[in-house]
Amino acid sequence: MKGTSSEVFATRIAHECRMASDALTDLQDRLGHRIEMADQVALAQDMQALDTVQQTLADLASLFGSMAIRTSADQPLISDDLLESIQQTSLRDRLSGRGRTTSDPSVELF
């Protein structure tokens, strides 16, 4: 079976969760300031970025749900096909080790 070690995969997921959490904290701070300033364009951009964070967290939740059902002590590797439940190509690539590990501010539509 082709896959990624559980330890490496868990590290990648932890990184994604930290990045999403940091992005959400930053957005919350900026949104509070933007609302006070009534800067509608900047507010709309921040809301789109917030949607990207939400999509990432939803995909990670879906992945964790699949892992809970499909993995066991007999399978020390995380199968590559498990990542197919993730809609965001960039997130799927990062978790598989094929993509960047830095945050990407661009919006990925699917």
Short mmCIF file of N, CA and C in Angstrom, two decimals:
data_model
loop_
_atom_site.label_atom_id
_atom_site.label_comp_id
_atom_site.label_asym_id
_atom_site.label_seq_id
_atom_site.Cartn_x
_atom_site.Cartn_y
_atom_site.Cartn_z
N MET A 1 0.85 -1.18 0.00
CA MET A 1 0.00 0.00 0.00
C MET A 1 0.89 1.24 0.00
N LYS A 2 0.59 2.16 -0.89
CA LYS A 2 1.31 3.43 -0.96
C LYS A 2 0.65 4.41 0.00
N GLY A 3 1.49 5.14 0.75
CA GLY A 3 0.92 6.09 1.68
C GLY A 3 1.99 6.89 2.40
N THR A 4 1.56 7.55 3.46
CA THR A 4 2.40 8.42 4.28
C THR A 4 2.37 7.91 5.71
N SER A 5 3.50 7.98 6.40
CA SER A 5 3.50 7.51 7.78
C SER A 5 2.53 8.34 8.62
N SER A 6 1.94 7.70 9.60
CA SER A 6 0.97 8.37 10.47
C SER A 6 1.58 9.59 11.15
N GLU A 7 2.82 9.48 11.57
CA GLU A 7 3.48 10.57 12.28
C GLU A 7 3.66 11.79 11.38
N VAL A 8 4.14 11.57 10.15
CA VAL A 8 4.32 12.67 9.20
C VAL A 8 2.97 13.29 8.86
N PHE A 9 1.98 12.45 8.63
CA PHE A 9 0.65 12.94 8.27
C PHE A 9 0.05 13.76 9.41
N ALA A 10 0.19 13.28 10.63
CA ALA A 10 -0.32 14.02 11.78
C ALA A 10 0.36 15.38 11.91
N THR A 11 1.65 15.43 11.62
CA THR A 11 2.39 16.69 11.65
C THR A 11 1.84 17.65 10.61
N ARG A 12 1.56 17.15 9.41
CA ARG A 12 0.99 18.00 8.36
C ARG A 12 -0.38 18.53 8.75
N ILE A 13 -1.21 17.67 9.31
CA ILE A 13 -2.55 18.11 9.73
C ILE A 13 -2.44 19.14 10.85
N ALA A 14 -1.55 18.91 11.80
CA ALA A 14 -1.36 19.88 12.88
C ALA A 14 -0.94 21.23 12.32
N HIS A 15 -0.05 21.22 11.34
CA HIS A 15 0.39 22.47 10.71
C HIS A 15 -0.78 23.18 10.05
N GLU A 16 -1.60 22.43 9.31
CA GLU A 16 -2.76 23.02 8.64
C GLU A 16 -3.73 23.63 9.66
N CYS A 17 -3.96 22.92 10.74
CA CYS A 17 -4.87 23.43 11.77
C CYS A 17 -4.32 24.70 12.41
N ARG A 18 -3.01 24.72 12.68
CA ARG A 18 -2.39 25.93 13.25
C ARG A 18 -2.49 27.10 12.29
N MET A 19 -2.21 26.85 11.01
CA MET A 19 -2.29 27.92 10.01
C MET A 19 -3.72 28.45 9.90
N ALA A 20 -4.70 27.56 9.89
CA ALA A 20 -6.09 27.98 9.80
C ALA A 20 -6.51 28.77 11.04
N SER A 21 -6.07 28.32 12.19
CA SER A 21 -6.39 29.01 13.43
C SER A 21 -5.77 30.40 13.46
N ASP A 22 -4.51 30.49 13.06
CA ASP A 22 -3.84 31.80 13.01
C ASP A 22 -4.53 32.73 12.03
N ALA A 23 -4.91 32.20 10.87
CA ALA A 23 -5.60 33.02 9.87
C ALA A 23 -6.95 33.51 10.38
N LEU A 24 -7.65 32.64 11.08
CA LEU A 24 -8.95 33.02 11.63
C LEU A 24 -8.80 34.11 12.69
N THR A 25 -7.81 33.99 13.54
CA THR A 25 -7.56 35.01 14.56
C THR A 25 -7.24 36.35 13.91
N ASP A 26 -6.38 36.32 12.88
CA ASP A 26 -6.03 37.54 12.17
C ASP A 26 -7.26 38.16 11.51
N LEU A 27 -8.08 37.35 10.88
CA LEU A 27 -9.29 37.85 10.23
C LEU A 27 -10.25 38.47 11.23
N GLN A 28 -10.39 37.84 12.37
CA GLN A 28 -11.28 38.40 13.38
C GLN A 28 -10.82 39.78 13.82
N ASP A 29 -9.53 39.93 14.01
CA ASP A 29 -8.98 41.24 14.38
C ASP A 29 -9.23 42.27 13.28
N ARG A 30 -8.96 41.88 12.04
CA ARG A 30 -9.14 42.82 10.93
C ARG A 30 -10.60 43.15 10.69
N LEU A 31 -11.47 42.16 10.83
CA LEU A 31 -12.90 42.41 10.60
C LEU A 31 -13.45 43.42 11.60
N GLY A 32 -13.05 43.30 12.85
CA GLY A 32 -13.50 44.26 13.85
C GLY A 32 -13.08 45.67 13.48
N HIS A 33 -11.86 45.82 13.01
CA HIS A 33 -11.35 47.14 12.61
C HIS A 33 -12.07 47.63 11.35
N ARG A 34 -12.29 46.76 10.38
CA ARG A 34 -12.94 47.15 9.12
C ARG A 34 -14.39 47.58 9.34
N ILE A 35 -15.07 46.90 10.22
CA ILE A 35 -16.46 47.25 10.49
C ILE A 35 -16.53 48.66 11.08
N GLU A 36 -15.61 48.98 11.96
CA GLU A 36 -15.55 50.33 12.52
C GLU A 36 -15.29 51.36 11.44
N MET A 37 -14.43 51.02 10.49
CA MET A 37 -14.06 51.95 9.43
C MET A 37 -15.07 51.96 8.28
N ALA A 38 -15.95 50.98 8.24
CA ALA A 38 -16.95 50.83 7.17
C ALA A 38 -16.30 50.76 5.79
N ASP A 39 -15.16 50.09 5.67
CA ASP A 39 -14.46 49.88 4.42
C ASP A 39 -15.05 48.64 3.76
N GLN A 40 -16.06 48.83 2.91
CA GLN A 40 -16.82 47.71 2.37
C GLN A 40 -16.00 46.80 1.45
N VAL A 41 -15.09 47.35 0.66
CA VAL A 41 -14.27 46.53 -0.24
C VAL A 41 -13.35 45.63 0.57
N ALA A 42 -12.66 46.21 1.53
CA ALA A 42 -11.74 45.42 2.36
C ALA A 42 -12.53 44.39 3.17
N LEU A 43 -13.71 44.76 3.64
CA LEU A 43 -14.55 43.84 4.41
C LEU A 43 -14.96 42.64 3.55
N ALA A 44 -15.33 42.90 2.30
CA ALA A 44 -15.71 41.81 1.40
C ALA A 44 -14.53 40.87 1.14
N GLN A 45 -13.33 41.42 0.99
CA GLN A 45 -12.14 40.58 0.78
C GLN A 45 -11.85 39.73 2.01
N ASP A 46 -11.99 40.32 3.18
CA ASP A 46 -11.77 39.56 4.41
C ASP A 46 -12.82 38.47 4.59
N MET A 47 -14.05 38.75 4.20
CA MET A 47 -15.09 37.74 4.32
C MET A 47 -14.79 36.56 3.39
N GLN A 48 -14.26 36.82 2.20
CA GLN A 48 -13.89 35.74 1.28
C GLN A 48 -12.75 34.92 1.88
N ALA A 49 -11.79 35.60 2.50
CA ALA A 49 -10.69 34.88 3.15
C ALA A 49 -11.21 34.03 4.30
N LEU A 50 -12.19 34.54 5.02
CA LEU A 50 -12.80 33.79 6.11
C LEU A 50 -13.48 32.53 5.57
N ASP A 51 -14.09 32.63 4.41
CA ASP A 51 -14.71 31.47 3.78
C ASP A 51 -13.67 30.41 3.45
N THR A 52 -12.48 30.83 3.01
CA THR A 52 -11.40 29.88 2.71
C THR A 52 -10.97 29.14 3.97
N VAL A 53 -10.87 29.85 5.08
CA VAL A 53 -10.52 29.20 6.36
C VAL A 53 -11.61 28.19 6.73
N GLN A 54 -12.87 28.58 6.54
CA GLN A 54 -13.98 27.68 6.87
C GLN A 54 -13.91 26.43 6.01
N GLN A 55 -13.60 26.57 4.71
CA GLN A 55 -13.50 25.42 3.82
C GLN A 55 -12.38 24.48 4.27
N THR A 56 -11.27 25.06 4.67
CA THR A 56 -10.15 24.25 5.14
C THR A 56 -10.54 23.44 6.37
N LEU A 57 -11.17 24.10 7.32
CA LEU A 57 -11.59 23.40 8.53
C LEU A 57 -12.65 22.34 8.23
N ALA A 58 -13.56 22.62 7.31
CA ALA A 58 -14.58 21.63 6.93
C ALA A 58 -13.93 20.41 6.27
N ASP A 59 -12.95 20.65 5.40
CA ASP A 59 -12.24 19.55 4.75
C ASP A 59 -11.46 18.72 5.77
N LEU A 60 -10.81 19.38 6.71
CA LEU A 60 -10.07 18.65 7.74
C LEU A 60 -11.02 17.82 8.60
N ALA A 61 -12.18 18.37 8.90
CA ALA A 61 -13.17 17.61 9.67
C ALA A 61 -13.61 16.37 8.91
N SER A 62 -13.84 16.53 7.60
CA SER A 62 -14.22 15.39 6.77
C SER A 62 -13.13 14.34 6.76
N LEU A 63 -11.89 14.79 6.63
CA LEU A 63 -10.76 13.87 6.62
C LEU A 63 -10.63 13.12 7.94
N PHE A 64 -10.73 13.84 9.06
CA PHE A 64 -10.65 13.18 10.36
C PHE A 64 -11.76 12.14 10.52
N GLY A 65 -12.96 12.47 10.04
CA GLY A 65 -14.07 11.52 10.10
C GLY A 65 -13.77 10.25 9.33
N SER A 66 -13.22 10.41 8.13
CA SER A 66 -12.85 9.25 7.31
C SER A 66 -11.75 8.43 7.97
N MET A 67 -10.78 9.13 8.56
CA MET A 67 -9.67 8.43 9.21
C MET A 67 -10.16 7.62 10.40
N ALA A 68 -11.09 8.15 11.15
CA ALA A 68 -11.60 7.44 12.32
C ALA A 68 -12.25 6.13 11.92
N ILE A 69 -12.85 6.09 10.74
CA ILE A 69 -13.52 4.88 10.28
C ILE A 69 -12.54 3.91 9.64
N ARG A 70 -11.56 4.42 8.89
CA ARG A 70 -10.74 3.56 8.03
C ARG A 70 -9.39 3.15 8.59
N THR A 71 -8.88 3.83 9.60
CA THR A 71 -7.54 3.49 10.08
C THR A 71 -7.61 2.61 11.31
N SER A 72 -6.56 1.89 11.53
CA SER A 72 -6.45 1.05 12.72
C SER A 72 -4.98 0.85 13.04
N ALA A 73 -4.69 0.17 14.13
CA ALA A 73 -3.30 -0.10 14.51
C ALA A 73 -2.60 -0.97 13.47
N ASP A 74 -3.37 -1.72 12.69
CA ASP A 74 -2.79 -2.58 11.66
C ASP A 74 -2.33 -1.80 10.44
N GLN A 75 -2.70 -0.53 10.34
CA GLN A 75 -2.35 0.29 9.18
C GLN A 75 -1.54 1.50 9.63
N PRO A 76 -0.22 1.35 9.74
CA PRO A 76 0.60 2.47 10.19
C PRO A 76 0.72 3.58 9.14
N LEU A 77 0.32 3.30 7.88
CA LEU A 77 0.39 4.30 6.82
C LEU A 77 -0.99 4.89 6.56
N ILE A 78 -0.98 6.17 6.22
CA ILE A 78 -2.21 6.84 5.79
C ILE A 78 -2.26 6.69 4.28
N SER A 79 -3.26 6.01 3.80
CA SER A 79 -3.38 5.73 2.38
C SER A 79 -3.60 7.01 1.59
N ASP A 80 -2.94 7.11 0.43
CA ASP A 80 -3.09 8.29 -0.43
C ASP A 80 -4.53 8.50 -0.88
N ASP A 81 -5.29 7.41 -1.06
CA ASP A 81 -6.67 7.57 -1.52
C ASP A 81 -7.57 8.20 -0.47
N LEU A 82 -7.15 8.20 0.78
CA LEU A 82 -7.92 8.84 1.83
C LEU A 82 -8.06 10.34 1.58
N LEU A 83 -7.07 10.93 0.92
CA LEU A 83 -7.07 12.36 0.67
C LEU A 83 -8.09 12.78 -0.38
N GLU A 84 -8.68 11.84 -1.08
CA GLU A 84 -9.65 12.18 -2.12
C GLU A 84 -10.91 12.84 -1.57
N SER A 85 -11.16 12.73 -0.27
CA SER A 85 -12.34 13.38 0.31
C SER A 85 -12.15 14.89 0.44
N ILE A 86 -10.94 15.37 0.21
CA ILE A 86 -10.64 16.80 0.34
C ILE A 86 -10.88 17.49 -0.99
N GLN A 87 -11.74 18.51 -0.97
CA GLN A 87 -12.10 19.22 -2.20
C GLN A 87 -11.02 20.19 -2.65
N GLN A 88 -10.34 20.85 -1.74
CA GLN A 88 -9.34 21.85 -2.10
C GLN A 88 -8.06 21.17 -2.57
N THR A 89 -7.73 21.38 -3.83
CA THR A 89 -6.54 20.77 -4.41
C THR A 89 -5.28 21.16 -3.66
N SER A 90 -5.16 22.43 -3.30
CA SER A 90 -3.94 22.90 -2.63
C SER A 90 -3.78 22.24 -1.27
N LEU A 91 -4.86 22.08 -0.53
CA LEU A 91 -4.79 21.41 0.78
C LEU A 91 -4.45 19.94 0.61
N ARG A 92 -5.07 19.29 -0.35
CA ARG A 92 -4.79 17.87 -0.62
C ARG A 92 -3.31 17.69 -0.97
N ASP A 93 -2.77 18.60 -1.79
CA ASP A 93 -1.36 18.52 -2.17
C ASP A 93 -0.45 18.74 -0.97
N ARG A 94 -0.79 19.70 -0.09
CA ARG A 94 0.07 19.94 1.08
C ARG A 94 0.07 18.74 2.01
N LEU A 95 -1.08 18.14 2.23
CA LEU A 95 -1.15 16.99 3.14
C LEU A 95 -0.47 15.76 2.57
N SER A 96 -0.41 15.67 1.25
CA SER A 96 0.27 14.52 0.63
C SER A 96 1.77 14.75 0.52
N GLY A 97 2.21 15.99 0.81
CA GLY A 97 3.62 16.31 0.70
C GLY A 97 4.02 16.84 -0.66
N ARG A 98 3.05 17.01 -1.55
CA ARG A 98 3.34 17.50 -2.90
C ARG A 98 3.27 19.01 -3.02
N GLY A 99 2.69 19.68 -2.03
CA GLY A 99 2.46 21.11 -2.17
C GLY A 99 3.25 21.95 -1.20
N ARG A 100 3.00 23.24 -1.26
CA ARG A 100 3.65 24.20 -0.38
C ARG A 100 3.16 24.00 1.05
N THR A 101 3.99 24.40 1.99
CA THR A 101 3.60 24.34 3.40
C THR A 101 3.36 25.73 3.98
N THR A 102 3.48 26.76 3.15
CA THR A 102 3.20 28.12 3.62
C THR A 102 1.78 28.48 3.28
N SER A 103 1.25 29.47 3.94
CA SER A 103 -0.12 29.88 3.66
C SER A 103 -0.19 30.56 2.31
N ASP A 104 -1.28 30.35 1.62
CA ASP A 104 -1.51 30.94 0.31
C ASP A 104 -2.74 31.82 0.41
N PRO A 105 -2.58 33.14 0.27
CA PRO A 105 -3.72 34.03 0.46
C PRO A 105 -4.72 34.00 -0.68
N SER A 106 -4.39 33.33 -1.80
CA SER A 106 -5.33 33.31 -2.93
C SER A 106 -6.52 32.42 -2.60
N VAL A 107 -7.60 32.70 -3.27
CA VAL A 107 -8.85 31.97 -3.04
C VAL A 107 -8.94 30.83 -4.05
N GLU A 108 -9.20 29.65 -3.56
CA GLU A 108 -9.36 28.49 -4.44
C GLU A 108 -10.84 28.18 -4.56
N LEU A 109 -11.36 28.32 -5.76
CA LEU A 109 -12.76 28.04 -6.01
C LEU A 109 -12.91 26.63 -6.53
N PHE A 110 -13.98 25.96 -6.12
CA PHE A 110 -14.23 24.61 -6.62
C PHE A 110 -15.70 24.41 -6.79
#
